[in-house]
């Protein structure tokens, strides 16, 4: 599937601002993939579809989690975390993408996971640092992303955990697993 074809499939599923974010994630992911020796074509497709399920109704996402292989513990966490796992499922079913590495990087793009693949890291980090993002501490993460993929992802997980804790929010276990695994690798 080429880039224009993939973007045309995606477009009706998103609002304009989310579509624009996706194009920036795609450009950032292709750049990071080039720097870190990751398959640029897989990075492009995964980035294009990473937020595919972002606007599915919460009740529909809940049904997909309940009725498929998706982890049930998601239901105990904020519904904002559901669009990654549900997106991977729907991108396979509705778009026909079968590449497991691509599907996994979509699944885990919000939380990360232990033993993230290089493609997982590219999508996770591109989503965090795309030029439209304005998180506190974002410039440190952008610099870290140019030092190493592990260092950039580590800092993104660290910032996310610190941000969620400052808001007294629960943190999904995969986010901690990602942080711990990256802490050992970042140097
Ligand atoms: P987006 O879809 O492009 O907006 O970005 P993400 O897929 O990364 O999801 C965004 C939201 O999920 C952000 O508001 C994060 O703070 C939040 N988030 C990420 N990890 C966790 C977590 O472990 N627990 C909770 N509750 N929220 C999280
Ligand atoms: Fe997302
Ligand atoms: Fe993210
Ligand atoms: Fe995103």
Coordinates of C-alpha atoms and ligand atoms in Angstrom, one line a residue:
X1 CA 0.0 0.0 0.0
X2 CA 1.5 3.4 -0.9
X3 CA 1.4 6.5 1.2
X4 CA -1.4 8.3 -0.6
X5 CA -3.6 5.2 -0.7
X6 CA -3.1 4.6 3.0
X7 CA -3.8 8.3 3.9
X8 CA -6.9 8.2 1.8
X9 CA -8.2 5.1 3.7
X10 CA -7.4 6.8 7.0
X11 CA -8.8 10.2 6.4
X12 CA -12.6 9.6 6.8
X13 CA -11.8 8.1 10.3
X14 CA -10.3 11.2 11.8
X15 CA -11.0 14.9 12.4
X16 CA -8.8 17.3 10.5
X17 CA -6.5 18.2 13.4
X18 CA -5.9 14.5 14.2
X19 CA -5.2 13.8 10.5
X20 CA -2.7 16.7 10.5
X21 CA -1.1 15.2 13.7
X22 CA -0.9 11.8 11.9
X23 CA 0.9 13.3 8.9
X24 CA 3.5 14.9 11.2
X25 CA 3.9 11.6 13.1
X26 CA 4.4 9.9 9.7
X27 CA 7.1 12.3 8.7
X28 CA 8.8 12.1 12.1
X29 CA 8.6 8.3 12.1
X30 CA 10.2 8.0 8.6
X31 CA 13.0 10.3 9.7
X32 CA 13.7 8.4 12.9
X33 CA 13.5 5.1 11.0
X34 CA 16.1 6.4 8.6
X35 CA 18.4 7.5 11.4
X36 CA 18.1 4.2 13.4
X37 CA 18.0 1.6 10.7
X38 CA 14.3 0.7 11.0
X39 CA 12.2 -0.4 8.0
X40 CA 10.9 3.0 6.7
X41 CA 8.0 1.5 4.9
X42 CA 6.7 -0.3 8.0
X43 CA 7.3 2.9 10.0
X44 CA 5.2 4.9 7.4
X45 CA 2.3 2.5 7.4
X46 CA 2.3 2.1 11.2
X47 CA 2.4 5.8 11.7
X48 CA -0.4 6.5 9.3
X49 CA -2.7 4.0 11.1
X50 CA -1.5 4.5 14.7
X51 CA -4.6 6.6 15.7
X52 CA -7.1 4.8 13.4
X53 CA -9.5 4.1 16.3
X54 CA -9.1 7.4 18.1
X55 CA -12.7 8.5 17.4
X56 CA -14.5 5.1 17.8
X57 CA -17.3 5.5 20.4
X58 CA -16.2 4.3 23.9
X59 CA -19.0 1.7 24.0
X60 CA -17.8 0.2 20.7
X61 CA -14.2 0.0 21.9
X62 CA -15.4 -1.7 25.1
X63 CA -17.2 -4.3 23.1
X64 CA -14.1 -5.1 21.0
X65 CA -12.1 -5.5 24.2
X66 CA -14.7 -7.7 25.8
X67 CA -15.3 -9.9 22.8
X68 CA -11.8 -10.5 21.4
X69 CA -8.3 -11.5 22.5
X70 CA -7.5 -8.0 23.8
X71 CA -6.4 -7.7 27.5
X72 CA -9.4 -7.3 29.8
X73 CA -7.4 -5.2 32.3
X74 CA -7.7 -2.3 29.9
X75 CA -11.3 -1.9 31.0
X76 CA -10.0 -0.9 34.5
X77 CA -8.0 2.0 33.0
X78 CA -8.9 5.2 31.2
X79 CA -10.7 4.7 27.9
X80 CA -8.0 7.0 26.3
X81 CA -5.7 3.9 26.4
X82 CA -8.1 1.8 24.4
X83 CA -7.6 3.3 20.9
X84 CA -4.1 1.7 20.5
X85 CA -5.1 -2.0 21.1
X86 CA -8.5 -1.6 19.4
X87 CA -6.9 0.3 16.5
X88 CA -4.5 -2.6 15.9
X89 CA -7.5 -5.0 15.9
X90 CA -9.5 -2.9 13.5
X91 CA -6.6 -2.0 11.2
X92 CA -6.2 -5.8 10.7
X93 CA -9.9 -6.5 10.2
X94 CA -11.0 -3.4 8.3
X95 CA -7.9 -2.3 6.4
X96 CA -6.4 -5.8 5.9
X97 CA -3.0 -5.1 7.3
X98 CA -1.5 -8.4 8.5
X99 CA 2.1 -7.4 9.4
X100 CA 2.4 -8.3 13.1
X101 CA 5.3 -5.9 13.7
X102 CA 3.2 -3.0 12.3
X103 CA 0.1 -4.1 14.2
X104 CA 2.0 -4.4 17.5
X105 CA 3.5 -1.0 17.1
X106 CA 0.0 0.4 16.7
X107 CA -1.3 -1.6 19.7
X108 CA 1.4 -0.3 22.1
X109 CA 1.9 3.2 20.8
X110 CA 0.3 4.9 23.8
X111 CA 1.7 2.8 26.7
X112 CA 4.9 1.1 25.3
X113 CA 5.7 -2.3 26.6
X114 CA 8.6 -4.4 27.9
X115 CA 11.0 -5.5 25.1
X116 CA 9.8 -2.8 22.7
X117 CA 10.9 -3.6 19.1
X118 CA 12.8 -0.9 17.2
X119 CA 9.6 -0.2 15.2
X120 CA 7.6 0.1 18.4
X121 CA 10.1 2.7 19.7
X122 CA 10.0 4.7 16.4
X123 CA 6.2 5.0 16.5
X124 CA 6.0 5.6 20.3
X125 CA 8.6 8.4 20.0
X126 CA 7.4 9.9 16.8
X127 CA 3.9 10.2 18.4
X128 CA 5.4 12.0 21.4
X129 CA 7.8 14.4 19.6
X130 CA 6.1 15.3 16.3
X131 CA 6.5 19.1 15.8
X132 CA 3.0 20.0 16.8
X133 CA 3.4 18.6 20.3
X134 CA 3.7 21.0 23.2
X135 CA 4.2 18.8 26.4
X136 CA 6.2 20.2 29.3
X137 CA 9.8 18.9 28.8
X138 CA 9.2 18.1 25.1
X139 CA 12.4 19.8 24.0
X140 CA 14.5 17.5 26.2
X141 CA 12.8 14.5 24.7
X142 CA 13.4 15.8 21.2
X143 CA 17.1 16.2 22.0
X144 CA 17.3 12.7 23.5
X145 CA 15.6 11.3 20.4
X146 CA 18.6 12.4 18.4
X147 CA 21.0 10.8 20.9
X148 CA 19.5 7.3 20.8
X149 CA 16.1 5.6 20.3
X150 CA 16.3 4.1 23.8
X151 CA 17.2 7.3 25.4
X152 CA 14.4 9.2 23.7
X153 CA 11.8 6.6 24.5
X154 CA 13.0 6.3 28.1
X155 CA 12.6 10.1 28.6
X156 CA 9.1 10.0 27.0
X157 CA 8.0 7.2 29.3
X158 CA 9.5 9.0 32.3
X159 CA 7.8 12.3 31.4
X160 CA 4.4 10.5 30.8
X161 CA 4.6 8.7 34.2
X162 CA 5.6 11.9 36.0
X163 CA 2.8 13.9 34.3
X164 CA 0.2 11.2 35.1
X165 CA 1.4 11.0 38.8
X166 CA 1.2 14.8 39.1
X167 CA -2.4 14.5 38.1
X168 CA -3.0 11.6 40.5
X169 CA -3.9 9.4 37.5
X170 CA -3.5 5.6 37.4
X171 CA -0.7 4.3 35.2
X172 CA -1.2 1.2 33.0
X173 CA 1.4 -1.5 33.9
X174 CA 2.9 -1.7 30.4
X175 CA 4.0 2.0 30.8
X176 CA 6.0 0.9 33.8
X177 CA 7.4 -2.1 32.1
X178 CA 8.5 0.0 29.2
X179 CA 10.2 2.5 31.5
X180 CA 12.0 -0.2 33.4
X181 CA 13.2 -2.0 30.3
X182 CA 14.4 1.3 28.8
X183 CA 16.1 2.3 32.0
X184 CA 18.5 -0.6 31.6
X185 CA 19.2 0.2 27.9
X186 CA 19.3 3.9 27.7
X187 CA 23.1 4.2 28.1
Ligands
LIG1 P1 -2.5 10.7 20.9 O1 -3.4 9.5 20.6 O2 -1.7 11.1 19.7 O3 -3.1 11.9 21.5 O4 -1.4 10.2 21.9 P2 -1.3 8.8 22.8 O5 -1.9 7.7 22.0 O6 0.1 8.7 23.3 O7 -2.3 9.0 24.0 C1 -2.5 10.0 24.8 C2 -2.9 9.9 26.2 O8 -2.8 8.8 27.0 C3 -2.1 11.0 26.8 O9 -3.0 11.9 27.4 C4 -1.3 10.3 27.9 O10 -1.0 11.1 29.0 C5 -2.2 9.1 28.2 N1 -1.5 8.0 28.7 C6 -0.3 7.4 28.3 N2 0.0 6.4 29.1 C7 -0.9 6.3 30.1 C8 -1.1 5.4 31.2 O11 -0.3 4.5 31.5 N3 -2.2 5.6 32.0 C9 -3.1 6.6 31.7 N4 -4.1 6.8 32.5 N5 -2.9 7.5 30.6 C10 -1.8 7.3 29.8
LIG2 FE1 -2.7 7.6 20.0
LIG3 FE1 2.1 8.5 22.5
LIG4 FE1 -1.0 10.0 18.0

